[in-house]
Short mmCIF file of C-alpha atoms in Angstrom, two decimals:
data_model
loop_
_atom_site.label_atom_id
_atom_site.label_comp_id
_atom_site.label_asym_id
_atom_site.label_seq_id
_atom_site.Cartn_x
_atom_site.Cartn_y
_atom_site.Cartn_z
CA MET A 296 -25.10 -35.27 3.71
CA ARG A 297 -23.46 -38.21 5.26
CA SER A 298 -25.94 -38.10 8.14
CA LYS A 299 -28.92 -38.16 5.91
CA ASP A 300 -31.13 -41.24 5.53
CA TYR A 301 -30.63 -42.76 2.12
CA TYR A 302 -34.16 -44.26 2.33
CA ALA A 303 -35.76 -40.90 3.10
CA ILE A 304 -33.72 -39.30 0.31
CA LEU A 305 -35.34 -41.65 -2.25
CA GLY A 306 -38.66 -41.56 -0.45
CA VAL A 307 -38.90 -45.36 0.04
CA PRO A 308 -39.47 -47.54 3.17
CA ARG A 309 -36.60 -49.47 4.66
CA ASN A 310 -38.07 -52.75 3.40
CA ALA A 311 -38.42 -51.46 -0.20
CA THR A 312 -37.77 -53.84 -2.98
CA GLN A 313 -35.14 -53.29 -5.59
CA GLU A 314 -37.84 -52.44 -8.10
CA GLU A 315 -39.30 -49.88 -5.79
CA ILE A 316 -35.88 -48.27 -5.22
CA LYS A 317 -35.22 -48.28 -9.02
CA ARG A 318 -38.51 -46.68 -9.76
CA ALA A 319 -38.06 -43.97 -7.08
CA TYR A 320 -34.59 -43.14 -8.46
CA ARG A 321 -35.88 -42.95 -12.02
CA ARG A 322 -38.60 -40.44 -10.94
CA LEU A 323 -36.11 -38.25 -9.01
CA ALA A 324 -33.26 -38.54 -11.62
CA LEU A 325 -35.72 -37.27 -14.19
CA LYS A 326 -36.65 -34.34 -11.99
CA TYR A 327 -33.16 -33.24 -10.98
CA HIS A 328 -31.08 -34.21 -13.97
CA PRO A 329 -28.53 -31.45 -14.91
CA ASP A 330 -29.62 -31.37 -18.53
CA ARG A 331 -33.16 -30.54 -17.37
CA ASN A 332 -31.91 -28.03 -14.98
CA PRO A 333 -29.05 -26.19 -16.70
CA GLY A 334 -27.16 -23.81 -14.37
CA ASP A 335 -29.16 -24.90 -11.34
CA ARG A 336 -26.54 -25.65 -8.65
CA GLU A 337 -29.14 -26.78 -6.15
CA ALA A 338 -30.60 -29.31 -8.59
CA GLU A 339 -27.16 -30.62 -9.40
CA GLU A 340 -26.43 -31.17 -5.70
CA LYS A 341 -29.73 -33.00 -5.33
CA PHE A 342 -28.92 -35.16 -8.28
CA LYS A 343 -25.66 -36.09 -6.64
CA GLU A 344 -27.45 -36.91 -3.46
CA ILE A 345 -30.15 -39.19 -4.92
CA SER A 346 -27.42 -40.90 -7.08
CA GLU A 347 -25.30 -41.66 -3.99
CA ALA A 348 -28.41 -43.06 -2.18
CA TYR A 349 -29.18 -45.27 -5.20
CA GLU A 350 -25.59 -46.46 -5.43
CA VAL A 351 -25.78 -47.81 -1.92
CA LEU A 352 -29.40 -49.14 -1.85
CA SER A 353 -29.24 -50.82 -5.27
CA ASP A 354 -26.12 -52.82 -4.32
CA PRO A 355 -27.18 -55.67 -1.88
CA GLU A 356 -23.67 -55.76 -0.23
CA LYS A 357 -23.55 -51.97 0.32
CA ARG A 358 -27.11 -51.90 1.47
CA ALA A 359 -26.48 -54.59 4.06
CA ILE A 360 -23.45 -52.68 5.41
CA TYR A 361 -25.47 -49.46 5.52
CA ASP A 362 -28.45 -51.08 7.28
CA ALA A 363 -26.16 -52.60 9.96
CA GLN A 364 -23.45 -49.94 10.44
CA GLY A 365 -24.73 -46.77 8.82
CA HIS A 366 -22.46 -44.31 7.06
CA ALA A 367 -19.52 -45.35 9.22
CA GLY A 368 -19.56 -48.87 7.85
CA LEU A 369 -19.61 -47.58 4.26
CA HIS A 370 -16.73 -45.14 5.01
CA GLN A 371 -14.64 -48.08 6.20
CA THR A 372 -15.11 -49.76 2.87
CA GLY A 373 -13.78 -46.76 1.00
CA PHE A 374 -17.06 -45.61 -0.34
CA ARG A 375 -17.12 -41.86 -0.88
CA GLY A 376 -20.15 -41.16 -3.08
CA PHE A 377 -19.89 -38.90 -6.15
CA GLU A 378 -17.95 -35.65 -6.39
CA ASP A 379 -18.82 -34.92 -9.98
CA VAL A 380 -21.91 -35.52 -12.11
CA GLU A 381 -19.78 -36.96 -14.87
CA ASP A 382 -18.87 -39.74 -12.46
CA ILE A 383 -22.59 -40.56 -12.20
CA PHE A 384 -23.09 -40.62 -15.94
CA SER A 385 -20.13 -42.99 -16.19
CA ALA A 386 -21.37 -45.25 -13.37
CA PHE A 387 -25.01 -45.35 -14.54
CA SER A 388 -24.75 -45.03 -18.26
CA ASN A 389 -26.58 -48.27 -18.88
CA LEU A 390 -29.24 -47.40 -16.33
CA PHE A 391 -29.91 -44.05 -17.97
CA GLU A 392 -30.16 -45.74 -21.34
CA GLU A 393 -32.74 -48.10 -19.82
CA PHE A 394 -34.59 -45.26 -18.08
CA PHE A 395 -34.79 -42.71 -20.89
CA GLY A 396 -33.66 -44.42 -24.02
CA PHE A 397 -30.51 -42.26 -24.04
CA GLY A 398 -27.97 -40.97 -21.54
CA PHE A 399 -28.59 -37.26 -21.84
CA ARG A 400 -24.88 -36.68 -22.18
CA GLU A 401 -24.24 -38.74 -25.33
CA ARG A 402 -25.23 -36.28 -28.02
CA ALA A 403 -25.17 -37.38 -31.61
CA GLY A 404 -26.84 -34.46 -33.40
CA ARG A 405 -30.32 -33.21 -33.06
CA LYS A 406 -32.03 -36.25 -34.62
CA PRO A 407 -35.52 -37.50 -33.78
CA ARG A 408 -35.29 -40.34 -31.40
CA PRO A 409 -38.01 -42.92 -30.69
CA GLY A 410 -39.75 -42.96 -27.39
CA ALA A 411 -39.52 -45.78 -24.84
CA ASP A 412 -42.14 -48.67 -24.74
CA LEU A 413 -44.11 -48.82 -21.59
CA SER A 414 -45.66 -51.72 -19.74
CA TYR A 415 -48.80 -51.82 -17.59
CA GLU A 416 -50.20 -54.69 -15.49
CA LEU A 417 -54.08 -54.81 -15.44
CA SER A 418 -55.83 -56.99 -12.86
CA LEU A 419 -59.34 -58.10 -13.63
CA SER A 420 -61.98 -60.05 -11.72
CA LEU A 421 -63.33 -63.28 -13.27
CA GLU A 422 -66.68 -61.52 -13.81
CA GLU A 423 -64.93 -58.80 -15.82
CA ILE A 424 -63.02 -61.42 -17.88
CA TYR A 425 -66.24 -63.31 -18.52
CA HIS A 426 -68.14 -60.37 -19.81
CA GLY A 427 -65.22 -58.37 -21.25
CA LYS A 428 -64.59 -54.75 -20.09
CA GLU A 429 -63.71 -51.32 -21.21
CA ALA A 430 -61.02 -50.51 -18.74
CA GLU A 431 -59.71 -46.92 -18.00
CA ILE A 432 -56.05 -46.61 -17.01
CA THR A 433 -53.97 -43.65 -16.13
CA LEU A 434 -50.37 -43.37 -17.23
CA GLU A 435 -47.62 -40.91 -16.25
CA LYS A 436 -45.31 -40.51 -19.21
CA TYR A 437 -43.73 -38.19 -21.80
CA GLU A 438 -46.32 -36.78 -24.23
CA ARG A 439 -45.68 -34.81 -27.34
CA CYS A 440 -45.53 -31.07 -26.72
CA GLU A 441 -48.69 -29.58 -28.25
CA GLU A 442 -47.14 -26.12 -28.12
CA CYS A 443 -44.51 -26.88 -30.78
CA GLY A 444 -45.91 -30.08 -32.20
CA GLY A 445 -42.90 -32.06 -31.04
CA SER A 446 -40.38 -29.96 -32.92
CA GLY A 447 -38.85 -28.27 -29.89
CA LEU A 448 -38.90 -24.94 -31.65
CA ALA A 449 -40.67 -21.77 -30.66
CA ARG A 450 -43.04 -20.43 -33.28
CA GLY A 451 -41.11 -19.07 -36.26
CA ALA A 452 -37.74 -20.44 -35.00
CA GLN A 453 -35.57 -22.82 -36.92
CA THR A 454 -32.86 -25.29 -36.25
CA ARG A 455 -29.54 -24.04 -37.38
CA TYR A 456 -26.12 -25.66 -37.93
CA CYS A 457 -23.66 -24.61 -35.32
CA PRO A 458 -21.41 -21.95 -36.76
CA VAL A 459 -18.51 -22.92 -34.50
CA CYS A 460 -18.12 -26.60 -35.32
CA LYS A 461 -19.89 -26.37 -38.71
CA GLY A 462 -22.41 -29.02 -37.65
CA ARG A 463 -19.81 -31.74 -36.67
CA GLY A 464 -20.53 -31.47 -32.91
CA HIS A 465 -16.85 -31.26 -32.05
CA ILE A 466 -13.89 -29.01 -32.69
CA VAL A 467 -10.24 -29.87 -33.30
CA HIS A 468 -7.25 -27.85 -32.14
CA SER A 469 -3.59 -28.54 -32.19
CA GLU A 470 -1.14 -28.67 -29.21
CA GLY A 471 2.32 -29.13 -30.58
CA PHE A 472 2.37 -32.37 -32.53
CA PHE A 473 -1.04 -33.50 -31.25
CA ARG A 474 -4.51 -32.75 -32.66
CA ILE A 475 -7.11 -32.91 -29.92
CA SER A 476 -10.86 -33.21 -30.51
CA THR A 477 -13.25 -31.79 -27.89
CA THR A 478 -17.00 -31.34 -27.68
CA CYS A 479 -18.18 -28.12 -29.19
CA PRO A 480 -19.07 -25.68 -26.29
CA HIS A 481 -21.42 -23.70 -28.41
CA CYS A 482 -23.82 -26.61 -29.22
CA GLN A 483 -22.74 -29.10 -26.59
CA GLY A 484 -21.94 -31.66 -29.29
CA MET A 485 -25.30 -31.58 -31.02
CA GLY A 486 -24.03 -30.07 -34.33
CA THR A 487 -27.14 -27.92 -34.43
CA TYR A 488 -28.70 -25.44 -32.07
CA ILE A 489 -32.07 -23.74 -31.49
CA SER A 490 -31.72 -20.02 -31.11
CA ASP A 491 -35.30 -19.89 -29.73
CA PRO A 492 -36.51 -23.18 -28.13
CA CYS A 493 -40.17 -23.87 -27.28
CA PRO A 494 -40.83 -22.32 -23.86
CA ARG A 495 -43.00 -25.28 -22.77
CA CYS A 496 -40.75 -28.26 -23.55
CA ARG A 497 -37.42 -26.33 -23.51
CA GLY A 498 -36.59 -27.68 -26.91
CA GLU A 499 -37.15 -31.38 -26.25
CA GLY A 500 -40.38 -31.71 -28.21
CA ARG A 501 -42.08 -33.54 -25.36
CA VAL A 502 -43.38 -32.83 -21.86
CA TRP A 503 -44.06 -34.95 -18.74
CA GLY A 504 -47.75 -35.50 -18.26
CA ARG A 505 -50.60 -37.77 -17.29
CA LYS A 506 -52.91 -39.48 -19.79
CA ARG A 507 -56.10 -41.52 -19.46
CA LEU A 508 -56.70 -44.34 -21.88
CA ARG A 509 -59.84 -46.50 -22.37
CA ILE A 510 -59.04 -50.05 -23.36
CA ARG A 511 -61.41 -52.65 -24.67
CA ILE A 512 -60.74 -56.07 -23.04
CA PRO A 513 -62.35 -58.90 -24.98
CA PRO A 514 -64.46 -61.60 -23.06
CA GLY A 515 -62.40 -64.56 -22.06
CA VAL A 516 -59.01 -62.89 -22.33
CA GLU A 517 -56.36 -65.26 -21.23
CA GLU A 518 -54.30 -64.93 -17.98
CA GLY A 519 -50.88 -63.48 -18.71
CA SER A 520 -51.75 -62.38 -22.28
CA VAL A 521 -50.27 -59.13 -23.47
CA ILE A 522 -52.26 -56.52 -25.39
CA ARG A 523 -50.09 -54.17 -27.46
CA ILE A 524 -51.29 -50.65 -28.14
CA SER A 525 -49.22 -49.00 -30.84
CA GLY A 526 -48.01 -45.46 -30.24
CA GLU A 527 -49.20 -45.20 -26.64
CA GLY A 528 -45.74 -45.42 -25.17
CA GLU A 529 -43.57 -42.46 -24.43
CA ALA A 530 -43.32 -39.65 -26.91
CA GLY A 531 -40.13 -39.53 -28.86
CA LEU A 532 -37.46 -36.87 -28.42
CA TYR A 533 -37.21 -34.04 -31.04
CA GLY A 534 -40.40 -35.26 -32.81
CA GLY A 535 -39.38 -38.96 -32.95
CA PRO A 536 -42.07 -41.63 -33.00
CA ALA A 537 -43.76 -42.73 -29.85
CA GLY A 538 -43.18 -46.10 -28.38
CA ASP A 539 -45.84 -48.83 -27.77
CA LEU A 540 -47.83 -49.72 -24.65
CA TYR A 541 -47.96 -53.34 -23.55
CA ILE A 542 -50.81 -54.27 -21.21
CA LYS A 543 -50.35 -57.59 -19.33
CA ILE A 544 -53.54 -59.27 -18.04
CA ARG A 545 -53.76 -60.71 -14.48
CA THR A 546 -56.71 -62.51 -12.94
CA LYS A 547 -57.86 -61.64 -9.44
CA PRO A 548 -58.60 -64.53 -7.06
CA HIS A 549 -62.32 -65.40 -6.97
CA GLU A 550 -64.40 -66.39 -4.00
CA TYR A 551 -65.05 -69.91 -5.31
CA PHE A 552 -64.24 -70.21 -9.01
CA ARG A 553 -60.74 -70.64 -10.43
CA ARG A 554 -59.75 -70.69 -14.04
CA GLU A 555 -57.65 -72.99 -16.04
CA GLY A 556 -57.53 -71.77 -19.64
CA LYS A 557 -61.08 -71.54 -20.81
CA ASN A 558 -62.43 -73.97 -18.08
CA LEU A 559 -63.73 -72.97 -14.75
CA HIS A 560 -63.30 -75.13 -11.67
CA LEU A 561 -65.38 -75.27 -8.61
CA SER A 562 -64.97 -77.26 -5.42
CA LEU A 563 -68.31 -78.45 -3.89
CA ILE A 564 -68.45 -79.80 -0.31
CA ILE A 565 -71.32 -82.28 0.18
CA GLY A 566 -72.47 -84.40 3.09
CA VAL A 567 -72.49 -88.21 3.35
CA VAL A 568 -76.21 -88.51 2.78
CA ASP A 569 -76.06 -86.30 -0.34
CA ALA A 570 -73.16 -88.42 -1.72
CA ILE A 571 -75.16 -91.64 -1.15
CA LEU A 572 -78.64 -90.56 -2.18
CA GLY A 573 -77.76 -87.79 -4.61
CA ALA A 574 -78.82 -84.19 -4.40
CA GLU A 575 -79.18 -80.91 -6.25
CA THR A 576 -77.74 -77.56 -5.46
CA GLN A 577 -77.52 -74.15 -7.02
CA VAL A 578 -74.54 -71.88 -7.70
CA ARG A 579 -74.41 -68.28 -8.99
CA HIS A 580 -72.45 -68.29 -12.25
CA LEU A 581 -70.10 -65.56 -13.48
CA SER A 582 -72.82 -64.78 -16.13
CA GLY A 583 -75.13 -63.68 -13.23
CA GLU A 584 -77.52 -66.59 -13.81
CA THR A 585 -78.13 -69.30 -11.24
CA ILE A 586 -77.18 -72.77 -12.49
CA SER A 587 -78.30 -76.14 -10.97
CA ILE A 588 -75.75 -78.79 -10.20
CA ARG A 589 -77.12 -82.40 -9.85
CA ILE A 590 -75.02 -84.69 -7.64
CA PRO A 591 -75.54 -88.30 -8.76
CA ARG A 592 -76.39 -91.16 -6.30
CA GLY A 593 -73.27 -92.87 -5.06
CA SER A 594 -70.86 -90.04 -5.63
CA GLN A 595 -67.42 -90.66 -4.37
CA PRO A 596 -64.87 -88.21 -2.87
CA GLY A 597 -62.84 -86.71 -5.70
CA ASP A 598 -65.47 -87.29 -8.36
CA ARG A 599 -65.67 -84.64 -10.94
CA LEU A 600 -68.88 -83.38 -12.67
CA LEU A 601 -68.63 -81.76 -16.15
CA ILE A 602 -71.07 -79.04 -17.15
CA LYS A 603 -70.51 -78.28 -20.83
CA GLY A 604 -70.30 -74.71 -22.00
CA LYS A 605 -70.31 -73.10 -18.62
CA GLY A 606 -66.68 -72.05 -18.61
CA LEU A 607 -65.20 -68.82 -20.03
CA PRO A 608 -65.89 -67.53 -23.52
CA ASP A 609 -63.23 -68.08 -26.18
CA PRO A 610 -61.48 -64.78 -27.02
CA GLN A 611 -61.07 -65.92 -30.51
CA GLY A 612 -64.81 -66.55 -30.88
CA GLY A 613 -64.61 -70.36 -30.61
CA GLU A 614 -66.49 -72.75 -28.33
CA PRO A 615 -66.65 -71.68 -24.65
CA GLY A 616 -64.98 -73.71 -21.97
CA ASP A 617 -66.59 -76.04 -19.52
CA LEU A 618 -67.37 -75.94 -15.68
CA ILE A 619 -65.74 -78.76 -13.77
CA VAL A 620 -67.09 -79.42 -10.35
CA HIS A 621 -64.88 -81.27 -7.85
CA LEU A 622 -66.80 -83.12 -5.15
CA GLU A 623 -65.54 -83.18 -1.61
CA VAL A 624 -67.46 -85.48 0.72
CA LYS A 625 -67.44 -84.17 4.40
CA LEU A 626 -67.68 -86.81 7.06
CA PRO A 627 -69.58 -85.89 10.23
CA SER A 628 -67.26 -85.30 13.21
CA ARG A 629 -70.03 -86.24 15.69
CA ILE A 630 -73.23 -88.28 15.46
CA THR A 631 -76.08 -88.99 17.80
CA ARG A 632 -76.82 -92.39 19.34
CA GLU A 633 -79.78 -92.81 17.07
CA GLN A 634 -77.69 -91.90 13.96
CA GLU A 635 -75.03 -94.45 15.05
CA ASP A 636 -77.55 -97.18 15.42
CA LEU A 637 -78.96 -96.49 11.97
CA LEU A 638 -75.48 -96.38 10.47
CA ARG A 639 -74.46 -99.66 12.11
CA ARG A 640 -77.56 -101.28 10.77
CA PHE A 641 -76.71 -99.92 7.33
CA ALA A 642 -73.13 -101.23 7.63
CA GLU A 643 -74.57 -104.69 8.43
CA LEU A 644 -76.71 -104.55 5.23
CA GLU A 645 -73.67 -103.39 3.30
CA LYS A 646 -71.76 -106.62 4.31
CA GLU A 647 -74.45 -108.77 2.73
CA GLU A 648 -73.39 -107.74 -0.80
CA GLY A 649 -72.73 -110.61 -3.27
CA PRO A 650 -69.24 -111.90 -4.27
CA ARG A 651 -66.60 -109.44 -5.57
CA VAL A 652 -63.16 -109.87 -6.92
CA LYS A 653 -60.65 -109.77 -3.98
CA GLY A 654 -58.06 -107.06 -4.22
CA LYS A 655 -55.91 -105.24 -1.76
CA LYS A 656 -57.76 -105.01 1.49
CA LYS A 657 -58.56 -101.52 2.61
CA LYS A 658 -60.76 -100.01 5.19
CA THR A 659 -64.26 -99.17 4.18
CA PHE A 660 -66.04 -95.90 4.79
CA TRP A 661 -67.82 -97.53 7.75
CA ASN A 662 -64.49 -98.73 9.27
CA ARG A 663 -63.21 -95.24 9.09
CA LEU A 664 -66.39 -93.71 10.48
CA PHE A 665 -66.58 -95.95 13.58
CA LYS A 666 -62.80 -96.56 13.91
CA GLU A 667 -63.26 -100.31 14.31
#
């Protein structure tokens, strides 16, 4: 095992992020966990293998040593991996609690336990946000076992108190002056047992599956908002209630619009002549209609035009946002001799303006154009 590639063991690339490594380990730990594969020696060894790989790759210091020096470098630090699965449960108890809502080995009776909440990030285009959307998503999660209805019992079977520990989950025996309490070997500390578990879920009351959901996204939904769908998280254990699903909305970049709350922003590049004389142009809106934008005479670089009501809808049903157009005046990089003569003549006419309050002297547009 020492010669194996930890990245290959977890099925991740060498540049994988910590989140990708954690997600890969969760999937494999769920598959090979000893409690899901009782008596399967091969699954237990695989569980040790993936846990050793995760122990190294989830630790930035160990990962750096492994990437630079391989197994030999780790060996020099005293790292030896895991010899016993109980060491894994001890080392990763908090992680298993985060992954599954319980640690598999911490048994406190056969009580229904709630399922974990799930989160999902949904990216939408601005057009989809403008109109609203009925999105379809696919989730891989624990679902209630339909065979037993979540009870974990085969048809006609019942949960019984353990006759060995009398439902306590542990037994006490004496050794000299000492009384020692140990986990009941008959019920593995549950206090109860199922003589005939459901063959489909193996007594858990839930099975791993894939589910498609259709979700209605309201028009104008805000960036970063979270939609909660009750009961669509993971199914609970032993018939416990399901968790909730939280969907976070993300906005995809648009070709030319950008959003700021309910308002839309658009940068419009215009030429010098259009800035001076005014112009009109058309833009295709998110609604699908073509809207006209009138550029006033004498527009300056950085001017903003406000078009009321052409932003995004209000998700609460209030007034829609506005469209804000930002003007960018593009100066010509080259001009013909005839154009230069006309501009110089225009510059002379500009100098014949009447008196003005004198302020800080700065170069005019014509100075910049001719670099005088």
